[in-house]
Short mmCIF file of C-alpha atoms in Angstrom, two decimals:
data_model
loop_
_atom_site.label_atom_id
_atom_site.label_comp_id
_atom_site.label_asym_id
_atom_site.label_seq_id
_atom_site.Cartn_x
_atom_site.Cartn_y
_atom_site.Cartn_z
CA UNK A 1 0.00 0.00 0.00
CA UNK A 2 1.63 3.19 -0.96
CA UNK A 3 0.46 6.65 -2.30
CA UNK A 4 1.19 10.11 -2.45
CA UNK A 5 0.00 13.33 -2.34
CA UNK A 6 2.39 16.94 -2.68
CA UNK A 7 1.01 20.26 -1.56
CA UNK A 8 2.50 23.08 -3.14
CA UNK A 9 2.43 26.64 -0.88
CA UNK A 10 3.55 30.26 -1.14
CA UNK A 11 5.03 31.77 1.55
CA UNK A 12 1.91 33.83 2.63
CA UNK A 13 0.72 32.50 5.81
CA UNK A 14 -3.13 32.45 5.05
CA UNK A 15 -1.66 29.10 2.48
CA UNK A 16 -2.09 26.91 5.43
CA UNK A 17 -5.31 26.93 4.89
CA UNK A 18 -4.61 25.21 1.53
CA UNK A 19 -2.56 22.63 3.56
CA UNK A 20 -5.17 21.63 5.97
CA UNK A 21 -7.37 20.78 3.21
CA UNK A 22 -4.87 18.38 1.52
CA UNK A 23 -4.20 17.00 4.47
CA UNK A 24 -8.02 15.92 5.28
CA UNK A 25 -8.15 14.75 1.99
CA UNK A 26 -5.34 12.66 2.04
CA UNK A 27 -6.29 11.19 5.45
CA UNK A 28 -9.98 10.48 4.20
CA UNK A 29 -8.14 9.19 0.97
CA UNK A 30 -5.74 6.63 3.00
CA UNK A 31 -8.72 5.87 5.68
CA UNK A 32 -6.28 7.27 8.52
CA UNK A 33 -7.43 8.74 11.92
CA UNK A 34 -8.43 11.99 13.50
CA UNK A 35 -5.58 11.38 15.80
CA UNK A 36 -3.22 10.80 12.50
CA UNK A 37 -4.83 14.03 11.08
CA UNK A 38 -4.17 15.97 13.96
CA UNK A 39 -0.52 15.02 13.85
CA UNK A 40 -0.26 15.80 10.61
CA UNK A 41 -1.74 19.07 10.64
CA UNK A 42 0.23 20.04 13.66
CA UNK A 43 3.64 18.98 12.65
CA UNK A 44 3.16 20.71 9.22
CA UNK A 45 1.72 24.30 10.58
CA UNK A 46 4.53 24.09 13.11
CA UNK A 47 7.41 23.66 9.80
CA UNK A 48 5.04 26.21 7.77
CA UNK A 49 4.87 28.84 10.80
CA UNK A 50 8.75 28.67 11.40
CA UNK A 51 9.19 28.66 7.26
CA UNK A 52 6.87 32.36 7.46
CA UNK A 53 8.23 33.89 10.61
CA UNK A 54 12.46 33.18 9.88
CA UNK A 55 13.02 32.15 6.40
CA UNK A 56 13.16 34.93 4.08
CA UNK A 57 14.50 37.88 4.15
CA UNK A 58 13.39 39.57 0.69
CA UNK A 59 9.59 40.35 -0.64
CA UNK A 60 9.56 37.86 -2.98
CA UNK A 61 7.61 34.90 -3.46
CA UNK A 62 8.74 31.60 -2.63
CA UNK A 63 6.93 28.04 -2.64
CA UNK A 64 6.95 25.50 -0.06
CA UNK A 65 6.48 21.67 -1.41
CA UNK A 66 5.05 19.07 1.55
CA UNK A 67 5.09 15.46 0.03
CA UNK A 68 2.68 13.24 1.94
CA UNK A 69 3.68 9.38 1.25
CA UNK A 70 1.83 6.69 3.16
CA UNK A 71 3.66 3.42 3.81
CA UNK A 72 2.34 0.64 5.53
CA UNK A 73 2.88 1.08 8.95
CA UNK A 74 4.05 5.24 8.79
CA UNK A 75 3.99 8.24 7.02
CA UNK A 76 6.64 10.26 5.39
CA UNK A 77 6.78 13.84 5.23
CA UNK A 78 9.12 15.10 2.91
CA UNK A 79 8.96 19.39 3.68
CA UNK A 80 11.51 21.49 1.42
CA UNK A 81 11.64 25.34 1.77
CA UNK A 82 14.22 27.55 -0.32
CA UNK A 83 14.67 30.05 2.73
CA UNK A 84 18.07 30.25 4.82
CA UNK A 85 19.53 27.38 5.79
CA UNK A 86 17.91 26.08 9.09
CA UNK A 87 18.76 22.47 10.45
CA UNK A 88 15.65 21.67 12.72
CA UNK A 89 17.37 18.20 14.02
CA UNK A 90 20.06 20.42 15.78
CA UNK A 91 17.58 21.16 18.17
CA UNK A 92 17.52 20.86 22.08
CA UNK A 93 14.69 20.39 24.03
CA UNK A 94 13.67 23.47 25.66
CA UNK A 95 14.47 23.71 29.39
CA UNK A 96 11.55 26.24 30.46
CA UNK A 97 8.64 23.32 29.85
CA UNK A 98 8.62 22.16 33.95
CA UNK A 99 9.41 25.73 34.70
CA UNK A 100 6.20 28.00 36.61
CA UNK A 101 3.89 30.48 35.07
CA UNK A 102 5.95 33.29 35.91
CA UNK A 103 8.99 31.54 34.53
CA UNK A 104 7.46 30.46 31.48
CA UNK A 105 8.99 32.41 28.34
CA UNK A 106 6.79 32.79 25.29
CA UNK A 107 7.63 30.88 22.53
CA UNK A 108 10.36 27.94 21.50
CA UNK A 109 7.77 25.20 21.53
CA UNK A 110 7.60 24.16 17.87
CA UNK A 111 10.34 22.61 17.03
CA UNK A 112 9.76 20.55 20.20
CA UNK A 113 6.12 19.78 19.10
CA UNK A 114 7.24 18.74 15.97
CA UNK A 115 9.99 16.25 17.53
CA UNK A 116 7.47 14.63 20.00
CA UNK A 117 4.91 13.85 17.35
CA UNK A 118 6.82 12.63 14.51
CA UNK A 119 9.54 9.33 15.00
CA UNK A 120 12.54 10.48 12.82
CA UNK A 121 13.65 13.49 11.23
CA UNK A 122 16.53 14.49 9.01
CA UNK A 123 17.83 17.28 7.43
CA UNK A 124 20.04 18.21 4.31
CA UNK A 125 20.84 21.14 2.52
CA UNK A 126 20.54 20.88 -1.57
CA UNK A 127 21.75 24.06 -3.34
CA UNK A 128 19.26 26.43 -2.25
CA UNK A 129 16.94 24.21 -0.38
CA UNK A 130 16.25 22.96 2.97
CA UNK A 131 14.87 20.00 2.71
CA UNK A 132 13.21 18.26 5.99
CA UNK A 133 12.26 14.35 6.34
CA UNK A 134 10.36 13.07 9.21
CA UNK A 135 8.76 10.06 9.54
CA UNK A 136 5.36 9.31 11.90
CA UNK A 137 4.75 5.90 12.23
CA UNK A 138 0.89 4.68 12.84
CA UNK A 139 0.65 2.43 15.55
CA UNK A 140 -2.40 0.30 16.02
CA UNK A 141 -3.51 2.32 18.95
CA UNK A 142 -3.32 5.90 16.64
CA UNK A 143 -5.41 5.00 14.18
CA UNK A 144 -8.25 3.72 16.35
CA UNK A 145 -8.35 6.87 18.14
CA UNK A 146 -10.73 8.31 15.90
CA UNK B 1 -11.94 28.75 13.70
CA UNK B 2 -15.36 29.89 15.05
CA UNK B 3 -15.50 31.57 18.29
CA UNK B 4 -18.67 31.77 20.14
CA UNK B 5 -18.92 33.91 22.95
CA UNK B 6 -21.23 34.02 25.80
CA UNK B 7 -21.52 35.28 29.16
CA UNK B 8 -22.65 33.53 32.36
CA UNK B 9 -22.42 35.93 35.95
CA UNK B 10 -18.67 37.21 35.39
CA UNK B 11 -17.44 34.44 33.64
CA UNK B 12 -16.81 35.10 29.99
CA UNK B 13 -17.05 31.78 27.90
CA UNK B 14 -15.27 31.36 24.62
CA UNK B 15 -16.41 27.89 22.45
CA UNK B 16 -13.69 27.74 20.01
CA UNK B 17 -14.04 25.39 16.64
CA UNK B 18 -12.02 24.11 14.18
CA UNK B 19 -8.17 25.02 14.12
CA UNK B 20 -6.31 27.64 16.71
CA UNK B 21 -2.81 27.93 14.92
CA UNK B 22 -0.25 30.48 13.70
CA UNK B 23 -3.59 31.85 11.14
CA UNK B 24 -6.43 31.57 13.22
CA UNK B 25 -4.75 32.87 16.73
CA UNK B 26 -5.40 36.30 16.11
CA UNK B 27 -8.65 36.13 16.34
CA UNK B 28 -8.81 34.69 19.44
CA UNK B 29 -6.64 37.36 20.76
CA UNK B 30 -8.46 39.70 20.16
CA UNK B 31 -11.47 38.38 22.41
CA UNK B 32 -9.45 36.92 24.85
CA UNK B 33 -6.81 39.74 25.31
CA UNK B 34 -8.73 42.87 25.11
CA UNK B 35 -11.79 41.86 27.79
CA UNK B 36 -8.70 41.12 30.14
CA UNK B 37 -7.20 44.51 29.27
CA UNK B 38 -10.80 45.70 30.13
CA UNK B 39 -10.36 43.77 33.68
CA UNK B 40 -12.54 40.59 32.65
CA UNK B 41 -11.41 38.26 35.14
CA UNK B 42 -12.74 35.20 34.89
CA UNK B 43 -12.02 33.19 31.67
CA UNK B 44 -13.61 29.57 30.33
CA UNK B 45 -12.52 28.52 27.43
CA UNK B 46 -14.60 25.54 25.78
CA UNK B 47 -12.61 23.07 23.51
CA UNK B 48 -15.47 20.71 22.42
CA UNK B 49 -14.84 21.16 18.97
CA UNK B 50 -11.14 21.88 18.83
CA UNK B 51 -9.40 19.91 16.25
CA UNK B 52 -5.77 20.91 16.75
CA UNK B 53 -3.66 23.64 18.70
CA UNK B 54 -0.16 24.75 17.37
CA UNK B 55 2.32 26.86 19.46
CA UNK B 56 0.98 29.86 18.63
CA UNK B 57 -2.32 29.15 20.47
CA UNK B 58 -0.62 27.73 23.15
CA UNK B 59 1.76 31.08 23.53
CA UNK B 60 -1.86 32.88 23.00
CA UNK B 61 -3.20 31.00 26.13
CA UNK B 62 0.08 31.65 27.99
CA UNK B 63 0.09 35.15 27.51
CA UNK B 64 -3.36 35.25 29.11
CA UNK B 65 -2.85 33.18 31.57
CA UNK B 66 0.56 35.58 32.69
CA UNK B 67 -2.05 38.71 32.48
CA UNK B 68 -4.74 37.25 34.84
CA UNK B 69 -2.11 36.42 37.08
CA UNK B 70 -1.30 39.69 37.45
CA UNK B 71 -4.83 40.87 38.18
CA UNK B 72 -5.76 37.97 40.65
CA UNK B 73 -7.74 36.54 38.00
CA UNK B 74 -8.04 32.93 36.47
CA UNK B 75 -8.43 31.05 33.20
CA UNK B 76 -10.15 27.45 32.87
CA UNK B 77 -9.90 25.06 30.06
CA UNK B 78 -12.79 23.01 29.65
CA UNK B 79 -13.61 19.93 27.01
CA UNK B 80 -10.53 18.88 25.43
CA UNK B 81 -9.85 16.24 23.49
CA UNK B 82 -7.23 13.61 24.28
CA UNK B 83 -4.65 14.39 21.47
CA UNK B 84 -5.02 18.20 22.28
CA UNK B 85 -4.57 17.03 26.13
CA UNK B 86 -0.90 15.76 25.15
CA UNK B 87 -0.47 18.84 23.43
CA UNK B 88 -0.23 20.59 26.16
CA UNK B 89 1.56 17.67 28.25
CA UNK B 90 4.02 17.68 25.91
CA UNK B 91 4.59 21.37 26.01
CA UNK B 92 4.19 21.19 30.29
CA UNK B 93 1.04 23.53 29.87
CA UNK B 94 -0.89 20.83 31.51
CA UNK B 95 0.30 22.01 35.72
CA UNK B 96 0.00 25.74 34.88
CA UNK B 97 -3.93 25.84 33.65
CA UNK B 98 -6.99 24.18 35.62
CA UNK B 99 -8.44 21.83 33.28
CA UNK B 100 -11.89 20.22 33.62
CA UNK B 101 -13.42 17.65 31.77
CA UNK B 102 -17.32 19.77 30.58
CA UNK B 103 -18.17 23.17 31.07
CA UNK B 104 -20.11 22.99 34.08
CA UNK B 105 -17.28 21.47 35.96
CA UNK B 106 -15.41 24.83 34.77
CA UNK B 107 -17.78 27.35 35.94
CA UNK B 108 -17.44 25.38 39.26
CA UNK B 109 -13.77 26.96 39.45
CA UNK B 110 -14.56 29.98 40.38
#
């Protein structure tokens, strides 16, 4: 069992929209979960939101491309941007998140969202392009969490 | 995202729908934030029909939280789905907000 799907976005933030559809139909497509949908949509608004807010610094228009592939047992996300080069897998996890409400600093939770909720993630840089592979594997118990 | 808003005593009630993320969280600022600006003190917000929260609603919810704080007043989160739940255990929201399982429970709080 294996199919695809690749969304193709500009670099205007209201494009997740666009996204989210995709993504519903590709979960209705490939019979996956809410759960598996809500993973899916997270981890990609959390890429798409850091892609907006760091990686360009001109007025120009850029596209994102987000290639869905269902395997068996996972899913592979296959996220390339063209914007500066950011390696998301030299990451460390944030040391606020047992700190207090007063403590608490807004922001820096993304990338850890997005390493919680997917299973493996790598990174290379191709000419211009950052190009981001994670994998999310669908365990028995996600997908009857409907 | 739909936001419904409604009023019960002094509690103001917010039913959010659909998606809070990095496009959809300034709306809710906008009627969260400003009625605590305007000393609104007692916040429920209703995630019945919440399909996902990103970091930018959660950073929405924690700037709220930090404001009430200040003013001696309280937020409680109401209805939420397991996979939003580990959202915010993931992101160790979970000890700083009072969490209740239906909106009843929630007006209870206060």
């Amino acid at each position: 069992m294996k199919s695809e799907t690749t969304i193709k976005l500009k670099n205007k933030k209201e494009q997740i929209n666009l996204a989210q559809e995709e993504i519903t139909e590709f979960c209705a497509k490939q019979n996956l979960s809410n759960r598996i949908k809500h993973d899916l949509n997270l981890i990609i608004d959390e890429l798409f939101s850091n892609t907006i807010l760091y990686a360009y610094d001109d007025n120009r228009d850029h596209f994102i491309v987000i290639k869905l592939v269902r395997r068996s047992s996972s899913i592979k996300i296959i996220y390339t941007d063209d914007g500066v080069k950011f390696n998301p897998t030299k990451y460390s996890e944030p040391s606020h998140l047992s700190k207090s409400l007063d403590e608490k600093p807004i922001g820096g939770l993304g990338l850890h969202l997005i390493n919680k909720f997917t299973d493996r993630m790598e990174y290379r840089r191709k000419g211009n392009k950052n190009i981001i592979t994670l994998e999310k594997t669908i365990t028995p118990k996600s997908q009857q969490q409907k | 995202m739909e936001i419904k808003e409604n009023k019960q005593d002094a509690i103001l009630i917010l039913e959010i729908s659909g998606h809070l993320d990095a496009n959809t969280s300034g709306q809710l600022e906008k009627k969260l934030i400003s009625p605590i600006d305007n000393d609104t003190k007692q916040i429920i917000i209703d995630f019945s029909d919440l399909e996902y929260i990103s970091s930018s609603g959660l950073r929405l919810l924690l700037l709220a939280a930090k404001k009430l704080d200040k003013i001696d007043g309280k937020i409680v989160l109401c209805s939420m789905e397991d996979f939003i739940k580990e959202v915010f255990d993931i992101s160790g929201f979970t000890p700083i907000f009072t969490i209740t399982s239906s909106q009843e429970e929630a007006i209870q709080q206060f």
